[in-house]
Amino acid sequence: MNKRILMLLLGIVLCLQLYAQEQNVVQKADTKWFPEAKLGLFLHYGLYAIPAGVWKGKEYKGVGEWIQERAKIPISEYEQLATQFNPQQFDANEWVLFAKDCGFKYIVITTKHHDGFAMYKSDVSKFNIVDATPFKRDIIRELADACKKHGMKLGFYYSQSRDWHEADAEGNLWDFKGYQKNFQKYLDEKCKPQLQELLTRYGDVALIWFDGGRKMSDNESTQLVNWVHKFQPNCLTSSRIGNGRGDYETLSDNKLPTTTTDQAYEALFTHNFRSWGYSKTETKLRTPQELMEVLLNTISKGANLLLNIGPKPEGVFQEESIRDFRIIGKWINANAEAIYGSKGSPFPEMPWGYITSKPGALYLHVTKWPEDQKLSLPLNGRSSSAKFLVSGKKIKSKIAGENLLLSLPAKQPDEMCTVIKVSY
Ligand code: H79
């Protein structure tokens, strides 16, 4: 073969290889703020708040935001919900100030859940809050402005593969039975253009909370993460984008971390145990004490907690959620030093509660006050001092062999959880 042609072919092969490599290189974002923030407020808001788990008189227990799939509601019928969506009581400043008061450092809100409805003004699809509802206001815009005003980070939940409104996306087999899907077409024509809108029109986006649905190929995961970082290099992406391509790890829904980490990790829990969207069928709520256990268990393993509320159709949070989040928020604010910027516990689980740590300090979160008023820590005989975090009152301590032994008063200063700071 002609030498020149051979060289040319070789060159083409090399270029193709480089191109392929380029495709799989993921630019990682700066995750530093994330593990320090510790607490995020998750908001699942959408058309599914209207049926709230009940469709044509039938109750669908569990995940309310799945009503379209569970009742196999045809798109044309589901779209009618938009004509009823009119949250007149929605006030972005109120939501953000509530989150701030309760100690949340970031908010993540559904911009598009599996039903495919955009909660913002989208030029890509008319199935959005401004074009399809009598409300006509862009909730995401109002929230972004309020977050900026009050120094709150804002992240966007975006269902990247499931979209029951689109034939080529994952999930809707009742409207599009037997249809041969072209997933890349959906990515190119809806998913990516909508992400571009979200990343170019609302200021700094703290993170994109991708969710599961379809087993993504590595190429698809990489495409989307690079697409996000192309517009905002420091916008984090969640691990549910698949193939280890995300910037931080989200655990399974309503699951505690099992190991301690100093990486960017997040556990997510919903107040009512099962539904993320507002649901009239899921009335049982975690008590403030149960929320505290979830919080402390999570942060003692070094992870963040993303705690969810599904706002009601009128644009307000359930009163019980406001009440209970304020209860734990009060505790969180009083004990802020032991939470924000802390790392997990260097020890295995303790019978009396949980531990968080900072350089030179351990924070003992005592939820079960020891009956014998004794608390011991395996501190290798290191000299240290102990005090109550909130009152600053010193606690009697002595070194007994390897252990630091604390003598506690009979009465627990904070019934919910008392924090003891041990400095060494
Ligand atoms: O947004 C929330 C959920 O809607 C979403 N992730 C959280 C944050 C989610 N997407 N997929 N999944 C959760 C997997 C869950 C699927 C199931 Fe079901 C929901 C299994 C049981 C309930 C639908 C209804 C499929 C089977 C029954």
Tab-separated table of C-alpha atoms and ligand atoms in Angstrom:
chain	number	residue	atom	x	y	z
A	1	MET	CA	0.000	0.000	0.000
A	2	ASN	CA	1.127	3.508	-0.690
A	3	LYS	CA	3.101	4.863	2.292
A	4	ARG	CA	1.175	8.124	2.316
A	5	ILE	CA	-2.194	6.414	2.451
A	6	LEU	CA	-0.922	4.259	5.300
A	7	MET	CA	0.196	7.344	7.257
A	8	LEU	CA	-3.149	9.000	6.583
A	9	LEU	CA	-5.049	5.959	7.869
A	10	LEU	CA	-2.828	5.805	10.935
A	11	GLY	CA	-3.523	9.483	11.585
A	12	ILE	CA	-7.277	8.950	11.317
A	13	VAL	CA	-7.140	6.022	13.744
A	14	LEU	CA	-5.136	8.125	16.243
A	15	CYS	CA	-7.608	11.016	15.982
A	16	LEU	CA	-10.541	8.673	16.544
A	17	GLN	CA	-8.838	7.233	19.623
A	18	LEU	CA	-8.169	10.683	21.050
A	19	TYR	CA	-11.783	11.659	20.360
A	20	ALA	CA	-13.042	8.549	22.145
A	21	GLN	CA	-10.826	9.290	25.148
A	22	GLU	CA	-12.016	12.871	25.212
A	23	GLN	CA	-15.589	11.603	25.333
A	24	ASN	CA	-14.877	9.661	28.500
A	25	VAL	CA	-12.942	12.296	30.386
A	26	VAL	CA	-15.110	13.774	33.072
A	27	GLN	CA	-14.306	17.177	34.478
A	28	LYS	CA	-14.889	16.912	38.221
A	29	ALA	CA	-16.340	19.827	40.163
A	30	ASP	CA	-14.979	21.311	43.395
A	31	THR	CA	-16.885	19.494	46.139
A	32	LYS	CA	-15.363	21.289	49.130
A	33	TRP	CA	-18.469	23.149	50.364
A	34	PHE	CA	-20.641	20.082	50.214
A	35	PRO	CA	-19.474	17.897	53.140
A	36	GLU	CA	-19.276	21.021	55.314
A	37	ALA	CA	-22.893	22.025	54.679
A	38	LYS	CA	-24.340	18.922	56.365
A	39	LEU	CA	-28.018	19.801	55.952
A	40	GLY	CA	-30.096	20.224	52.828
A	41	LEU	CA	-33.837	20.707	52.336
A	42	PHE	CA	-35.280	18.543	49.575
A	43	LEU	CA	-38.505	19.776	47.965
A	44	HIS	CA	-40.585	17.536	45.708
A	45	TYR	CA	-43.063	19.861	44.106
A	46	GLY	CA	-45.088	19.241	40.983
A	47	LEU	CA	-48.493	18.424	39.487
A	48	TYR	CA	-48.601	15.196	41.542
A	49	ALA	CA	-49.246	17.357	44.641
A	50	ILE	CA	-52.837	17.768	43.386
A	51	PRO	CA	-53.918	14.086	43.350
A	52	ALA	CA	-51.603	13.546	46.358
A	53	GLY	CA	-51.809	9.761	46.110
A	54	VAL	CA	-55.507	9.459	45.172
A	55	TRP	CA	-56.694	8.950	41.576
A	56	LYS	CA	-60.364	8.543	40.670
A	57	GLY	CA	-61.203	7.617	44.236
A	58	LYS	CA	-58.522	4.928	44.473
A	59	GLU	CA	-55.711	5.307	47.000
A	60	TYR	CA	-52.159	4.690	45.872
A	61	LYS	CA	-50.084	4.366	49.019
A	62	GLY	CA	-46.368	5.118	49.001
A	63	VAL	CA	-44.689	7.409	46.480
A	64	GLY	CA	-47.239	10.095	45.531
A	65	GLU	CA	-45.056	11.528	42.772
A	66	TRP	CA	-45.405	8.184	40.952
A	67	ILE	CA	-49.195	8.465	40.552
A	68	GLN	CA	-49.067	8.766	36.756
A	69	GLU	CA	-47.137	5.509	36.456
A	70	ARG	CA	-49.025	3.649	39.123
A	71	ALA	CA	-52.498	4.551	37.821
A	72	LYS	CA	-51.245	4.382	34.196
A	73	ILE	CA	-52.712	7.823	33.529
A	74	PRO	CA	-52.612	8.749	29.841
A	75	ILE	CA	-50.576	11.888	29.087
A	76	SER	CA	-53.631	13.754	27.774
A	77	GLU	CA	-55.405	13.195	31.088
A	78	TYR	CA	-52.386	13.921	33.272
A	79	GLU	CA	-51.813	17.176	31.379
A	80	GLN	CA	-55.195	18.377	32.650
A	81	LEU	CA	-53.677	18.637	36.146
A	82	ALA	CA	-51.674	21.587	34.872
A	83	THR	CA	-54.889	23.538	34.272
A	84	GLN	CA	-55.649	23.156	38.008
A	85	PHE	CA	-52.174	23.990	39.280
A	86	ASN	CA	-52.404	27.389	40.933
A	87	PRO	CA	-50.372	27.670	44.176
A	88	GLN	CA	-51.586	31.122	45.149
A	89	GLN	CA	-49.975	30.915	48.582
A	90	PHE	CA	-46.479	30.233	47.229
A	91	ASP	CA	-43.923	32.670	48.611
A	92	ALA	CA	-40.304	31.935	47.706
A	93	ASN	CA	-38.893	34.165	50.451
A	94	GLU	CA	-40.979	32.372	53.037
A	95	TRP	CA	-39.705	28.962	51.921
A	96	VAL	CA	-36.081	30.069	51.879
A	97	LEU	CA	-36.271	31.843	55.238
A	98	PHE	CA	-37.932	28.789	56.753
A	99	ALA	CA	-35.072	26.610	55.453
A	100	LYS	CA	-32.537	29.078	56.803
A	101	ASP	CA	-34.209	29.282	60.223
A	102	CYS	CA	-34.178	25.497	60.481
A	103	GLY	CA	-30.456	25.302	59.751
A	104	PHE	CA	-30.519	24.063	56.158
A	105	LYS	CA	-27.559	25.203	54.091
A	106	TYR	CA	-28.869	24.191	50.681
A	107	ILE	CA	-32.183	23.537	49.005
A	108	VAL	CA	-32.759	21.004	46.239
A	109	ILE	CA	-36.036	21.325	44.330
A	110	THR	CA	-37.584	19.230	41.571
A	111	THR	CA	-37.280	21.134	38.298
A	112	LYS	CA	-38.558	18.124	36.352
A	113	HIS	CA	-39.613	14.862	37.955
A	114	HIS	CA	-40.475	11.606	36.148
A	115	ASP	CA	-43.785	13.070	34.904
A	116	GLY	CA	-41.789	15.376	32.621
A	117	PHE	CA	-43.423	18.598	33.827
A	118	ALA	CA	-41.004	21.539	34.063
A	119	MET	CA	-41.496	23.666	37.162
A	120	TYR	CA	-39.888	26.598	35.323
A	121	LYS	CA	-40.398	28.455	32.040
A	122	SER	CA	-38.915	26.171	29.416
A	123	ASP	CA	-38.623	26.927	25.710
A	124	VAL	CA	-37.998	23.247	25.050
A	125	SER	CA	-41.406	21.935	26.109
A	126	LYS	CA	-44.736	23.681	26.570
A	127	PHE	CA	-45.432	21.254	29.408
A	128	ASN	CA	-44.141	23.758	31.953
A	129	ILE	CA	-45.440	25.864	34.815
A	130	VAL	CA	-45.566	29.141	32.903
A	131	ASP	CA	-47.104	27.943	29.632
A	132	ALA	CA	-49.451	25.238	30.914
A	133	THR	CA	-50.912	26.500	34.208
A	134	PRO	CA	-53.170	29.387	35.249
A	135	PHE	CA	-50.437	30.263	37.780
A	136	LYS	CA	-48.048	31.352	34.987
A	137	ARG	CA	-45.196	32.130	37.408
A	138	ASP	CA	-41.730	30.579	37.280
A	139	ILE	CA	-41.270	29.073	40.740
A	140	ILE	CA	-37.636	28.223	40.070
A	141	ARG	CA	-36.880	31.822	39.100
A	142	GLU	CA	-38.521	33.143	42.278
A	143	LEU	CA	-36.696	30.601	44.427
A	144	ALA	CA	-33.354	31.301	42.766
A	145	ASP	CA	-33.788	35.018	43.447
A	146	ALA	CA	-34.807	34.408	47.075
A	147	CYS	CA	-31.893	32.018	47.631
A	148	LYS	CA	-29.463	34.559	46.256
A	149	LYS	CA	-30.935	37.240	48.499
A	150	HIS	CA	-30.707	35.110	51.648
A	151	GLY	CA	-27.381	33.363	50.986
A	152	MET	CA	-28.840	29.904	50.434
A	153	LYS	CA	-27.378	27.445	47.939
A	154	LEU	CA	-29.852	26.066	45.407
A	155	GLY	CA	-29.662	22.768	43.557
A	156	PHE	CA	-31.962	21.311	40.925
A	157	TYR	CA	-33.412	17.811	40.920
A	158	TYR	CA	-33.694	16.711	37.288
A	159	SER	CA	-34.953	13.275	36.232
A	160	GLN	CA	-32.576	12.613	33.359
A	161	SER	CA	-33.852	9.338	31.997
A	162	ARG	CA	-37.423	8.739	33.144
A	163	ASP	CA	-39.885	11.097	31.508
A	164	TRP	CA	-43.430	9.794	31.143
A	165	HIS	CA	-44.332	12.687	28.862
A	166	GLU	CA	-41.867	11.686	26.121
A	167	ALA	CA	-41.957	8.652	23.829
A	168	ASP	CA	-38.169	8.341	23.594
A	169	ALA	CA	-37.461	8.613	27.322
A	170	GLU	CA	-37.654	5.803	29.855
A	171	GLY	CA	-40.815	4.672	31.523
A	172	ASN	CA	-44.129	5.339	29.788
A	173	LEU	CA	-45.230	2.022	28.330
A	174	TRP	CA	-48.963	2.768	28.503
A	175	ASP	CA	-49.117	5.667	26.015
A	176	PHE	CA	-46.274	4.358	23.863
A	177	LYS	CA	-46.795	0.610	23.838
A	178	GLY	CA	-44.456	-1.210	21.459
A	179	TYR	CA	-42.695	2.000	20.436
A	180	GLN	CA	-39.011	1.634	19.522
A	181	LYS	CA	-37.267	4.209	21.725
A	182	ASN	CA	-34.426	6.428	20.616
A	183	PHE	CA	-33.043	7.507	23.989
A	184	GLN	CA	-30.280	9.673	22.507
A	185	LYS	CA	-32.975	11.663	20.687
A	186	TYR	CA	-34.653	12.407	24.037
A	187	LEU	CA	-31.277	13.388	25.533
A	188	ASP	CA	-30.520	15.717	22.631
A	189	GLU	CA	-33.969	17.229	22.255
A	190	LYS	CA	-35.219	17.595	25.819
A	191	CYS	CA	-32.830	16.607	28.571
A	192	LYS	CA	-29.727	18.488	27.461
A	193	PRO	CA	-31.507	21.646	26.239
A	194	GLN	CA	-33.481	21.832	29.497
A	195	LEU	CA	-30.332	21.384	31.568
A	196	GLN	CA	-28.786	24.166	29.524
A	197	GLU	CA	-31.738	26.425	30.354
A	198	LEU	CA	-31.441	25.610	34.042
A	199	LEU	CA	-27.695	26.192	34.063
A	200	THR	CA	-27.690	29.454	32.115
A	201	ARG	CA	-30.776	31.316	33.336
A	202	TYR	CA	-30.881	31.021	37.109
A	203	GLY	CA	-27.427	32.074	38.309
A	204	ASP	CA	-25.151	29.727	40.241
A	205	VAL	CA	-26.539	26.230	40.539
A	206	ALA	CA	-25.045	24.344	43.489
A	207	LEU	CA	-25.832	20.899	42.122
A	208	ILE	CA	-27.883	18.867	39.697
A	209	TRP	CA	-29.613	16.062	41.539
A	210	PHE	CA	-29.790	13.424	38.821
A	211	ASP	CA	-32.008	10.480	39.698
A	212	GLY	CA	-32.168	6.877	38.557
A	213	GLY	CA	-34.527	5.224	36.117
A	214	ARG	CA	-32.567	3.759	33.257
A	215	LYS	CA	-29.275	1.958	33.331
A	216	MET	CA	-27.229	4.647	31.601
A	217	SER	CA	-24.281	3.742	29.416
A	218	ASP	CA	-20.947	5.223	30.421
A	219	ASN	CA	-21.092	7.424	27.354
A	220	GLU	CA	-24.521	8.788	28.347
A	221	SER	CA	-23.467	9.492	31.943
A	222	THR	CA	-20.282	11.170	30.777
A	223	GLN	CA	-22.127	13.274	28.194
A	224	LEU	CA	-24.487	14.673	30.810
A	225	VAL	CA	-21.880	15.382	33.489
A	226	ASN	CA	-19.659	17.146	30.949
A	227	TRP	CA	-22.699	19.016	29.658
A	228	VAL	CA	-23.388	20.332	33.172
A	229	HIS	CA	-19.750	21.299	33.765
A	230	LYS	CA	-19.541	22.995	30.388
A	231	PHE	CA	-22.010	25.620	31.631
A	232	GLN	CA	-21.073	25.598	35.325
A	233	PRO	CA	-17.752	23.850	36.091
A	234	ASN	CA	-18.423	23.829	39.832
A	235	CYS	CA	-21.989	22.605	39.754
A	236	LEU	CA	-21.973	19.203	41.463
A	237	THR	CA	-23.683	16.183	39.928
A	238	SER	CA	-25.164	13.348	41.958
A	239	SER	CA	-24.007	9.749	41.685
A	240	ARG	CA	-27.340	8.614	40.260
A	241	ILE	CA	-26.091	9.772	36.879
A	242	GLY	CA	-24.438	6.337	36.915
A	243	ASN	CA	-21.094	4.748	36.086
A	244	GLY	CA	-19.297	6.509	38.939
A	245	ARG	CA	-19.374	9.749	36.934
A	246	GLY	CA	-21.108	11.977	39.494
A	247	ASP	CA	-19.276	14.369	41.793
A	248	TYR	CA	-20.859	13.199	45.029
A	249	GLU	CA	-22.505	10.084	46.346
A	250	THR	CA	-26.227	9.959	47.086
A	251	LEU	CA	-27.320	6.914	49.040
A	252	SER	CA	-30.557	4.990	48.397
A	253	ASP	CA	-33.895	6.631	49.273
A	254	ASN	CA	-34.476	6.614	53.053
A	255	LYS	CA	-31.302	4.659	53.848
A	256	LEU	CA	-28.666	5.478	56.465
A	257	PRO	CA	-24.968	5.384	55.596
A	258	THR	CA	-23.307	2.142	56.678
A	259	THR	CA	-19.699	3.292	56.728
A	260	THR	CA	-17.961	6.484	57.802
A	261	THR	CA	-16.531	8.684	55.077
A	262	ASP	CA	-14.874	12.051	54.572
A	263	GLN	CA	-15.941	12.145	50.933
A	264	ALA	CA	-18.957	14.077	49.630
A	265	TYR	CA	-21.841	11.820	50.674
A	266	GLU	CA	-25.524	12.428	51.185
A	267	ALA	CA	-28.348	10.463	52.773
A	268	LEU	CA	-31.921	11.424	51.858
A	269	PHE	CA	-35.025	10.961	53.954
A	270	THR	CA	-38.594	12.107	53.650
A	271	HIS	CA	-40.607	13.315	56.631
A	272	ASN	CA	-43.565	10.967	56.025
A	273	PHE	CA	-41.457	7.777	55.602
A	274	ARG	CA	-42.443	6.921	52.021
A	275	SER	CA	-43.699	9.654	49.731
A	276	TRP	CA	-41.557	12.488	48.400
A	277	GLY	CA	-44.378	14.429	46.803
A	278	TYR	CA	-47.249	15.628	49.021
A	279	SER	CA	-49.534	12.697	49.807
A	280	LYS	CA	-52.887	12.451	51.524
A	281	THR	CA	-52.379	8.716	52.057
A	282	GLU	CA	-49.008	8.985	53.829
A	283	THR	CA	-50.043	10.669	57.041
A	284	LYS	CA	-47.606	8.990	59.428
A	285	LEU	CA	-44.653	11.272	60.058
A	286	ARG	CA	-41.256	10.762	61.629
A	287	THR	CA	-41.297	12.398	65.068
A	288	PRO	CA	-38.747	15.117	65.873
A	289	GLN	CA	-36.854	12.515	67.915
A	290	GLU	CA	-36.803	10.138	64.928
A	291	LEU	CA	-35.624	12.958	62.680
A	292	MET	CA	-32.852	13.661	65.195
A	293	GLU	CA	-31.736	10.013	65.142
A	294	VAL	CA	-31.574	10.109	61.344
A	295	LEU	CA	-29.664	13.385	61.406
A	296	LEU	CA	-27.148	12.310	64.044
A	297	ASN	CA	-26.629	8.865	62.598
A	298	THR	CA	-25.941	10.438	59.204
A	299	ILE	CA	-23.573	13.203	60.268
A	300	SER	CA	-21.718	10.909	62.682
A	301	LYS	CA	-20.761	8.951	59.541
A	302	GLY	CA	-19.533	12.113	57.847
A	303	ALA	CA	-22.433	12.379	55.387
A	304	ASN	CA	-24.950	15.142	54.675
A	305	LEU	CA	-28.658	14.803	55.311
A	306	LEU	CA	-31.120	15.908	52.636
A	307	LEU	CA	-34.493	16.075	54.357
A	308	ASN	CA	-37.630	16.161	52.240
A	309	ILE	CA	-40.963	17.952	52.274
A	310	GLY	CA	-43.591	17.668	49.531
A	311	PRO	CA	-45.323	21.067	49.424
A	312	LYS	CA	-49.115	21.174	49.107
A	313	PRO	CA	-50.937	22.235	45.932
A	314	GLU	CA	-51.650	25.706	47.394
A	315	GLY	CA	-47.915	26.370	47.658
A	316	VAL	CA	-47.356	25.819	51.379
A	317	PHE	CA	-45.686	23.158	53.518
A	318	GLN	CA	-47.718	20.829	55.676
A	319	GLU	CA	-48.159	22.413	59.131
A	320	GLU	CA	-46.753	19.316	60.862
A	321	SER	CA	-43.556	19.547	58.822
A	322	ILE	CA	-43.168	23.207	59.693
A	323	ARG	CA	-43.694	22.399	63.370
A	324	ASP	CA	-41.305	19.419	63.488
A	325	PHE	CA	-38.552	20.924	61.329
A	326	ARG	CA	-38.607	23.998	63.550
A	327	ILE	CA	-38.179	21.804	66.619
A	328	ILE	CA	-35.066	20.116	65.260
A	329	GLY	CA	-33.938	23.404	63.708
A	330	LYS	CA	-33.870	25.033	67.115
A	331	TRP	CA	-31.626	22.251	68.394
A	332	ILE	CA	-29.423	22.426	65.295
A	333	ASN	CA	-28.897	26.171	65.687
A	334	ALA	CA	-28.001	25.830	69.363
A	335	ASN	CA	-25.499	23.077	68.574
A	336	ALA	CA	-24.229	24.421	65.240
A	337	GLU	CA	-20.541	24.073	66.190
A	338	ALA	CA	-20.942	20.294	66.503
A	339	ILE	CA	-22.591	19.996	63.085
A	340	TYR	CA	-21.396	22.293	60.311
A	341	GLY	CA	-17.881	21.588	59.082
A	342	SER	CA	-17.679	18.512	61.274
A	343	LYS	CA	-16.459	15.097	60.232
A	344	GLY	CA	-17.692	11.693	61.267
A	345	SER	CA	-16.846	9.663	64.325
A	346	PRO	CA	-13.437	7.995	64.670
A	347	PHE	CA	-15.069	5.287	66.814
A	348	PRO	CA	-17.613	2.556	66.164
A	349	GLU	CA	-21.209	3.137	67.285
A	350	MET	CA	-21.740	4.123	70.920
A	351	PRO	CA	-24.585	2.852	73.136
A	352	TRP	CA	-25.451	6.381	74.357
A	353	GLY	CA	-25.578	8.222	71.023
A	354	TYR	CA	-23.381	9.620	68.269
A	355	ILE	CA	-20.075	11.425	67.733
A	356	THR	CA	-18.942	14.110	65.318
A	357	SER	CA	-15.400	15.468	65.188
A	358	LYS	CA	-13.237	18.448	64.336
A	359	PRO	CA	-9.460	18.841	64.694
A	360	GLY	CA	-8.712	18.609	68.438
A	361	ALA	CA	-12.352	18.085	69.421
A	362	LEU	CA	-14.985	15.399	69.683
A	363	TYR	CA	-18.661	16.202	70.019
A	364	LEU	CA	-20.630	13.614	71.926
A	365	HIS	CA	-24.306	13.721	70.977
A	366	VAL	CA	-25.935	11.969	73.922
A	367	THR	CA	-29.450	10.815	73.040
A	368	LYS	CA	-29.672	8.054	75.682
A	369	TRP	CA	-28.535	9.524	78.984
A	370	PRO	CA	-26.514	6.813	80.837
A	371	GLU	CA	-28.376	5.646	83.920
A	372	ASP	CA	-25.147	5.259	85.923
A	373	GLN	CA	-24.189	8.831	84.867
A	374	LYS	CA	-20.889	7.517	83.526
A	375	LEU	CA	-19.653	7.880	79.999
A	376	SER	CA	-16.322	6.528	78.804
A	377	LEU	CA	-14.357	7.145	75.636
A	378	PRO	CA	-11.375	5.166	74.306
A	379	LEU	CA	-9.045	8.170	74.002
A	380	ASN	CA	-5.747	6.268	74.454
A	381	GLY	CA	-5.066	8.073	77.722
A	382	ARG	CA	-4.791	11.449	75.969
A	383	SER	CA	-5.243	14.420	78.288
A	384	SER	CA	-8.466	16.247	77.564
A	385	SER	CA	-11.227	18.361	79.001
A	386	ALA	CA	-14.992	18.130	78.664
A	387	LYS	CA	-17.840	20.643	78.812
A	388	PHE	CA	-21.466	21.009	77.797
A	389	LEU	CA	-21.501	22.691	74.400
A	390	VAL	CA	-24.544	24.899	74.983
A	391	SER	CA	-23.978	26.079	78.583
A	392	GLY	CA	-20.164	25.862	78.560
A	393	LYS	CA	-20.324	24.188	81.981
A	394	LYS	CA	-17.320	21.970	82.742
A	395	ILE	CA	-17.781	18.237	83.230
A	396	LYS	CA	-15.731	16.257	85.754
A	397	SER	CA	-13.462	13.812	83.976
A	398	LYS	CA	-10.560	11.509	84.721
A	399	ILE	CA	-8.303	9.212	82.784
A	400	ALA	CA	-8.829	5.566	83.670
A	401	GLY	CA	-6.309	3.480	81.767
A	402	GLU	CA	-7.006	3.931	78.057
A	403	ASN	CA	-10.335	5.624	78.686
A	404	LEU	CA	-11.539	9.088	79.454
A	405	LEU	CA	-14.262	8.766	82.074
A	406	LEU	CA	-16.915	11.480	82.382
A	407	SER	CA	-19.134	11.955	85.441
A	408	LEU	CA	-22.460	13.341	84.306
A	409	PRO	CA	-25.204	15.011	86.327
A	410	ALA	CA	-28.383	13.019	86.985
A	411	LYS	CA	-30.538	15.258	84.855
A	412	GLN	CA	-29.923	15.556	81.136
A	413	PRO	CA	-29.654	19.273	80.206
A	414	ASP	CA	-31.361	18.770	76.814
A	415	GLU	CA	-34.035	16.067	76.696
A	416	MET	CA	-33.727	15.654	72.927
A	417	CYS	CA	-29.946	15.387	72.766
A	418	THR	CA	-27.180	16.903	74.868
A	419	VAL	CA	-23.857	17.687	73.232
A	420	ILE	CA	-20.623	17.346	75.193
A	421	LYS	CA	-17.484	18.832	73.720
A	422	VAL	CA	-14.290	16.963	74.493
A	423	SER	CA	-11.149	18.937	73.629
A	424	TYR	CA	-7.818	17.161	73.469
B	1	H79	O1	-37.853	11.411	43.709
B	1	H79	C1	-37.998	10.358	44.627
B	1	H79	C2	-38.521	9.122	43.957
B	1	H79	O2	-39.664	9.357	43.194
B	1	H79	C3	-37.345	8.750	43.115
B	1	H79	N1	-36.206	9.071	43.956
B	1	H79	C4	-36.654	9.850	45.085
B	1	H79	C5	-35.662	10.885	45.487
B	1	H79	C6	-37.329	7.386	42.610
B	1	H79	N2	-37.247	7.115	41.334
B	1	H79	N3	-37.209	5.867	41.161
B	1	H79	N4	-37.264	5.302	42.325
B	1	H79	C7	-37.322	6.213	43.291
B	1	H79	C8	-37.246	3.876	42.440
B	1	H79	C9	-38.464	3.449	43.106
B	1	H79	C10	-39.390	2.669	42.468
B	1	H79	C11	-40.534	2.259	43.207
B	1	H79	FE1	-42.330	1.663	42.862
B	1	H79	C12	-41.463	3.128	43.743
B	1	H79	C13	-40.683	1.018	43.733
B	1	H79	C14	-41.760	1.082	44.625
B	1	H79	C15	-42.229	2.391	44.626
B	1	H79	C16	-43.341	2.169	41.160
B	1	H79	C17	-44.219	1.880	42.101
B	1	H79	C18	-42.564	1.106	40.903
B	1	H79	C19	-42.983	0.124	41.694
B	1	H79	C20	-44.043	0.620	42.439
